[in-house]
Amino acid sequence: MFTTRPTLQGTFGMAASSHWLATAAAMAVLEDGGNAFDAAVAAGFTLQVVEPHMNGPAGEVPIILVPAGGRPQVLCGQGGAPAGATIGHFTALGLDEVPGTGPLAAAVPGAFDAWLLLLRDHGTKRLAEVLRYAIGHAAHGHPALPAVGATVAAVREQFERHWPSSAALYLPDGRPPAAGALLRNVRLADTWRRLLAEAEAAGAGREQQIEAARRVWRQGFVADAIAEFASRPAMDTSGVPHAGVLTGDDLAAFEATYEEPVRHEWDGWTVCKPDMWSQGPVFLQQLALLPHGFGRSSHAYGGPEYLHTLIEGGKLAMADREAWYGDDTEHVEATVADLLDPGYSAERRSLVGEFASAELRPGRPGGRSPRLGRSASAVVPGPGDWAMALGGGDQDADDPGARTDRVGPVAAADGATRGDTCHVDVVDRWGNMVSATPSGGWLQSSPVVPELGFPLGTRLQMAHLRPGLPNSLAPGRRPRTTLSPSLALRDGEPVLAFGTPGGDAQDQWTLHFFLAVALRPAVRGGLDLQGAIDAPNWHQEGFPSSFHPHTMDPARVVVESRVGEAVIAELRRRRHRVRVAGPWSEGRVCAVARDPRTGLLSAAADPRGMQGYAAGR
């Protein structure tokens, strides 16, 4: 089986991330005697510097981890809505959706506290030892990714007309950063140096300093600058400047939390994911919907029946996400257990027919009626209408270089933007394993706080302004996130950590990867980690997007051209609206693995995007 790179193997330590400099930072920490958790924190802070269009210090991160000999845990770094973020406040401003940019869309930043809790509770290094890589890249510069320059170019007018602090950082000479040019963020480096100085002044102990740094973020100069800047009106996607509602009290009250992961047993595997405040259970529902013997016989790996089954199951899972997922702890009507119930899954599985569905079809677990937001309640053509349209093809012209605007950072002419995400996985020689998907606080999301060198996040754009929904906006409630790291066990032993950027596509791309690994004996020639990542990938869009303005594209599926003409033709016969994208355009998966029998470690990273790398020995 052809692969673009070898799967790395060794016994010391392995790291894989969406940027080579973050992977290098993780490995440097491992070589310096740190464990997987120390290494992940170093990589996480580095990603904030080298992928500023994908994440930032004021973003969020869900982390799934398992200490050697311990049990899996989820560390939630997704902040909730500020106290002032009420539906009434937004509708009084004349808004029917949370803006996609600007300070009004800011949730409480959660990533910083989550990274520091991971370091405090499971790491061994001091904060200065893991922050020095991010500080170095910010102060002395790092080669700008082509995507950074493209993102800045797309929002250049916004920066120059409305966000001068962002223009000062990303358009210093009036031009976007050129690919490969040194990009510095001296103000961010100064922020981390000042934070470290104040933390170290609090005492000599490692944990003492970490706790002091947490206080500085939540109640010190960082919190003061964030709260003051959030109170200033700034232009957003509504076309009107709005001030945010994030305050110092909101920042002071937030702490990252540990939670139990949700799990599903499938074909000898146990997959662990974050709960329904994320889209993680979508992955588990897709597994539960698979027919017995999937990947074998008539569902031969990579064939049209295989893809059709996954596409249609993915639509059903995403429809349930829209109707049932959220952080509404007061009015929970359906749990993950309800959605994974074998009887419910069988009922849903029976909806997968020969032809593509163009409808949003949430289920009724326990006979409950689905609750849908405005975008999902819009009129969707029925199957008869689509049968007429799709019978003749209704296909976009094939574009070998295309990439759907639903995935990755985007800036439209009206100023609407959405960002993407980063990912990092680490495993060490002791058996500690961690998977993290940081995101938010994108350079294109909100103006840079000039005193700090980074913008706020815009995760509130994922919440609804219609009351009574699982994902309705409410103070303290976490907006449902797309971020979805994964951990898989065999016979109770952690063996695989993986994830990807990609917004709504995350739990589609990673499902394809996981099945390629899990079904390896059934796949001719076998697929190791790198082979599973390299295999042709795709995603479907038959559900409302999590991102402003929450559009959906019924029956649309975007496939890499490498899936082959025969598969594409059969999908079209089945009335899928197929867009053929470039041969290496779908996914940015990273993974690490450990064989508990031998201690052998493995790692791989996606060649797509030309920046993700694995390293190890």
XYZ file of C-alpha atoms in Angstrom, residues 96-484:
389
model
C -31.302 37.215 14.932
C -27.949 35.377 14.976
C -24.770 35.799 16.966
C -22.266 37.592 14.702
C -19.490 35.493 13.225
C -16.793 38.002 14.214
C -16.130 40.702 16.770
C -16.120 40.953 20.577
C -19.856 40.339 20.934
C -19.285 36.704 19.860
C -16.605 36.052 22.500
C -17.118 33.209 24.948
C -14.980 33.101 28.081
C -11.483 32.027 26.895
C -10.787 28.495 28.089
C -7.608 27.216 26.452
C -5.057 28.847 28.763
C -6.519 27.428 31.954
C -6.914 23.963 30.445
C -3.287 23.830 29.301
C -2.110 24.944 32.739
C -4.274 22.404 34.545
C -2.849 19.678 32.320
C 0.667 20.836 33.181
C -0.064 21.154 36.912
C -1.862 17.855 37.403
C -0.106 15.553 34.944
C 3.110 17.236 33.830
C 6.523 17.494 35.436
C 7.984 20.665 33.909
C 7.814 24.273 35.047
C 5.714 26.693 33.042
C 8.790 28.565 31.819
C 10.213 25.320 30.425
C 7.209 24.643 28.198
C 6.448 28.278 27.256
C 9.943 29.076 26.025
C 9.318 27.608 22.561
C 6.252 29.773 21.929
C 8.069 32.825 23.314
C 11.043 32.185 21.061
C 8.941 31.845 17.901
C 6.916 34.944 18.778
C 9.902 37.111 19.673
C 12.403 36.022 17.019
C 9.990 35.089 14.279
C 8.879 31.968 12.459
C 8.280 31.324 8.751
C 4.757 32.431 7.886
C 2.559 29.765 6.403
C 1.062 30.572 2.987
C -2.383 30.228 4.577
C -1.581 32.977 7.091
C -0.846 35.445 4.313
C -3.917 34.322 2.369
C -6.132 34.761 5.430
C -4.748 38.243 6.150
C -5.207 39.189 2.484
C -8.836 38.069 2.644
C -9.606 40.322 5.636
C -7.233 43.132 4.728
C -9.981 45.667 4.142
C -11.554 44.813 7.490
C -8.210 45.307 9.224
C -7.413 48.584 7.493
C -10.880 50.135 7.875
C -12.077 48.787 11.202
C -9.453 46.799 13.143
C -6.281 48.948 13.290
C -4.658 46.859 16.047
C -4.858 43.812 13.767
C -3.481 45.793 10.840
C -0.535 46.932 12.962
C 0.402 43.310 13.689
C -0.409 41.554 10.412
C 0.007 44.395 7.870
C 3.068 46.168 9.298
C 4.298 47.371 5.910
C 0.866 47.505 4.313
C 1.100 43.971 2.922
C 0.081 40.526 4.191
C 2.939 38.281 5.354
C 4.630 36.573 2.427
C 4.923 32.803 2.547
C 8.129 31.919 4.359
C 8.787 35.450 5.602
C 9.632 35.787 9.286
C 6.492 36.643 11.211
C 7.004 38.098 14.683
C 4.572 38.851 17.481
C 6.729 40.730 19.961
C 3.733 41.898 21.983
C 2.626 38.305 22.608
C 6.162 37.347 23.621
C 6.153 40.266 26.068
C 2.793 39.129 27.460
C 4.128 35.650 28.224
C 7.366 37.034 29.698
C 5.453 39.354 32.015
C 3.102 36.558 33.040
C 6.059 34.297 33.809
C 7.801 37.010 35.810
C 4.719 37.558 37.956
C 4.209 33.819 38.391
C 7.827 33.223 39.431
C 7.657 36.114 41.885
C 4.859 34.261 43.682
C 7.160 31.469 44.874
C 9.677 28.828 43.904
C 7.386 25.800 43.683
C 6.371 24.434 40.286
C 2.676 24.144 41.125
C 2.796 27.441 43.018
C 3.975 29.210 39.883
C 1.386 27.530 37.687
C -1.370 28.613 40.071
C -0.019 32.145 40.099
C -0.040 32.211 36.295
C -3.666 31.069 36.293
C -4.513 33.989 38.605
C -2.666 36.463 36.397
C -4.704 35.287 33.409
C -8.041 35.353 35.217
C -7.599 38.349 37.520
C -4.373 40.158 36.661
C -3.117 42.292 33.808
C -4.269 39.811 31.130
C -7.854 39.800 32.405
C -7.837 43.591 32.765
C -6.716 44.100 29.164
C -9.208 41.564 27.778
C -12.166 42.995 29.685
C -11.343 46.593 28.806
C -10.870 45.833 25.117
C -14.030 43.693 24.934
C -16.040 46.691 26.103
C -15.023 48.721 23.044
C -17.388 48.499 20.023
C -15.860 46.834 16.972
C -17.212 46.052 13.526
C -18.557 42.519 13.063
C -20.411 40.499 10.430
C -23.681 42.302 11.199
C -22.247 45.401 9.537
C -22.604 47.378 12.772
C -19.964 47.848 15.501
C -20.878 46.122 18.748
C -19.202 45.979 22.130
C -18.736 42.630 23.785
C -20.268 41.484 27.056
C -17.203 39.639 28.382
C -16.122 41.114 31.750
C -13.431 40.662 34.332
C -15.913 38.823 36.547
C -16.513 36.284 33.766
C -12.781 35.686 33.404
C -12.250 35.394 37.163
C -15.016 32.815 37.538
C -13.851 30.382 34.862
C -11.878 27.228 35.565
C -11.269 24.336 33.198
C -12.885 21.093 34.376
C -12.287 17.358 34.255
C -15.076 15.122 32.991
C -15.689 11.501 32.185
C -15.526 10.767 28.458
C -18.459 9.224 26.646
C -17.710 5.798 25.153
C -18.870 3.298 22.580
C -17.813 -0.305 22.036
C -17.384 -1.321 18.421
C -15.800 -4.470 16.998
C -13.461 -4.930 19.961
C -12.583 -1.238 20.239
C -13.644 1.287 22.868
C -13.695 4.853 21.543
C -13.711 7.754 24.033
C -14.925 11.252 23.168
C -15.983 14.509 24.866
C -19.659 14.780 25.807
C -22.556 16.518 24.039
C -21.178 20.047 24.505
C -18.915 18.950 21.638
C -19.778 17.116 18.446
C -17.726 14.136 19.698
C -20.711 11.772 20.126
C -21.341 12.142 16.374
C -18.320 9.875 15.893
C -19.834 7.302 18.249
C -23.270 7.495 16.631
C -21.760 6.891 13.206
C -20.101 3.734 14.534
C -23.365 2.599 16.149
C -25.206 3.049 12.844
C -22.892 0.765 10.877
C -24.406 -2.561 9.802
C -22.956 -5.833 11.055
C -19.849 -6.834 9.113
C -19.287 -3.335 7.766
C -16.038 -2.992 5.815
C -16.230 -6.556 4.581
C -18.152 -8.382 1.832
C -20.638 -6.025 0.132
C -19.302 -3.048 2.096
C -15.774 -3.527 0.774
C -13.412 -0.859 2.057
C -13.404 2.269 -0.120
C -16.100 1.064 -2.511
C -19.294 2.957 -3.412
C -21.479 0.972 -0.985
C -18.950 1.665 1.777
C -18.962 5.412 1.098
C -22.725 5.633 0.608
C -23.350 3.904 3.944
C -20.974 6.238 5.789
C -22.342 9.351 4.091
C -25.952 8.532 4.924
C -25.118 7.476 8.488
C -23.195 10.714 8.917
C -26.248 12.736 7.873
C -28.382 10.981 10.489
C -25.812 11.554 13.223
C -25.413 15.214 12.295
C -29.182 15.683 12.260
C -29.255 14.341 15.815
C -26.437 16.730 16.697
C -28.597 19.603 15.534
C -31.623 18.465 17.514
C -30.145 17.052 20.707
C -26.559 18.178 21.372
C -25.742 21.048 23.680
C -24.785 22.140 27.173
C -28.345 22.608 28.419
C -27.904 20.875 31.763
C -31.321 22.030 33.004
C -33.403 20.635 30.161
C -31.512 17.569 28.925
C -33.990 15.436 27.030
C -31.733 12.941 25.260
C -28.422 11.582 26.503
C -25.589 9.887 24.668
C -26.875 6.589 26.055
C -30.253 7.249 24.411
C -28.635 8.072 21.073
C -26.378 4.985 21.177
C -29.125 2.617 22.314
C -29.075 -0.464 20.023
C -32.807 -0.252 19.355
C -32.615 3.438 18.458
C -29.574 2.832 16.256
C -31.350 0.006 14.426
C -34.356 2.245 13.812
C -32.116 4.974 12.436
C -30.074 2.511 10.364
C -33.233 1.421 8.564
C -33.499 4.918 7.075
C -30.415 4.367 4.921
C -31.735 3.493 1.489
C -30.336 3.085 -1.982
C -30.389 6.797 -2.766
C -28.987 9.884 -1.064
C -31.259 11.714 1.320
C -31.576 15.484 0.946
C -33.547 15.958 4.159
C -32.513 16.782 7.702
C -33.895 13.807 9.639
C -33.279 13.992 13.383
C -34.520 11.033 15.383
C -37.007 10.768 18.219
C -35.178 8.969 21.034
C -37.745 7.801 23.553
C -40.488 9.338 21.415
C -39.270 12.881 22.127
C -39.851 15.581 19.531
C -36.697 17.139 18.039
C -35.937 20.779 18.796
C -34.396 22.620 15.870
C -33.008 26.113 15.402
C -34.108 28.607 12.795
C -31.555 27.555 10.175
C -32.436 23.886 10.558
C -36.172 24.589 10.501
C -35.976 26.223 7.082
C -37.835 24.484 4.268
C -35.723 21.696 2.789
C -36.766 20.099 -0.512
C -38.365 16.713 -0.146
C -36.890 13.577 -1.686
C -39.183 13.764 -4.712
C -37.994 17.253 -5.606
C -34.392 16.250 -5.243
C -34.911 13.075 -7.238
C -35.920 15.195 -10.220
C -33.011 17.576 -9.761
C -30.423 14.915 -9.142
C -31.633 12.432 -11.713
C -29.815 14.447 -14.360
C -26.745 14.884 -12.185
C -27.023 18.424 -10.728
C -23.287 18.273 -10.262
C -20.805 21.078 -9.952
C -18.044 21.069 -12.508
C -15.189 18.969 -11.221
C -12.386 21.125 -9.844
C -9.143 19.276 -9.054
C -7.958 22.192 -6.946
C -11.219 22.970 -5.201
C -11.795 22.940 -1.516
C -15.213 23.558 -0.084
C -15.733 26.854 1.732
C -17.193 24.883 4.635
C -13.771 23.693 5.739
C -10.813 25.815 6.756
C -10.416 29.551 7.333
C -12.603 31.637 5.083
C -13.257 35.325 4.602
C -16.117 36.374 2.350
C -16.642 39.712 0.661
C -19.140 40.729 3.342
C -16.556 40.243 6.057
C -17.961 36.905 7.226
C -15.150 34.689 8.429
C -14.710 31.315 9.932
C -11.538 29.762 11.188
C -10.201 26.295 11.420
C -8.421 24.347 14.103
C -5.158 22.708 15.158
C -4.392 19.321 16.606
C -1.672 17.586 18.624
C -1.197 14.004 19.869
C 1.632 12.750 22.096
C 2.564 9.378 23.621
C 5.639 8.730 25.759
C 7.740 5.754 26.830
C 5.824 5.424 30.092
C 2.495 5.011 28.312
C 1.012 8.465 28.951
C -1.165 9.508 26.017
C -2.942 12.760 25.132
C -4.989 14.174 22.256
C -5.952 17.865 22.023
C -7.774 20.007 19.470
C -7.131 23.723 20.150
C -9.044 26.328 18.173
C -10.625 29.784 18.315
C -9.112 33.190 18.858
C -8.319 33.317 15.136
C -6.554 36.396 13.765
C -9.569 36.924 11.488
C -12.134 36.532 14.284
C -11.810 39.742 16.276
C -9.461 42.746 16.648
C -6.115 42.107 18.310
C -5.969 43.287 21.921
C -3.019 45.668 21.427
C -1.608 45.284 24.949
C -1.522 41.480 24.620
C -0.884 40.601 20.960
C -3.867 38.306 20.369
C -7.613 38.580 19.553
C -10.635 37.199 21.360
C -12.522 34.150 20.179
C -15.963 33.975 18.562
C -17.287 30.595 19.726
C -20.669 32.074 20.714
C -21.518 32.144 16.986
C -22.378 28.455 17.367
C -25.207 29.128 19.835
C -28.807 29.834 18.826
C -30.800 32.959 19.683
C -33.994 30.935 19.782
C -34.810 29.854 23.361
C -35.571 26.303 24.436
C -33.008 24.540 22.253
C -30.176 22.295 23.491
C -27.704 24.808 22.062
C -29.531 28.045 22.889
C -27.420 30.939 24.105
C -27.497 31.307 27.893
C -25.071 32.753 30.467
C -22.584 30.162 31.649
C -23.597 27.619 29.031
C -20.899 26.294 26.711
C -21.711 26.832 23.032
C -21.642 23.472 21.289
C -18.221 23.126 19.742
C -17.004 21.165 16.732
C -13.734 20.346 18.512
C -13.389 16.612 18.955
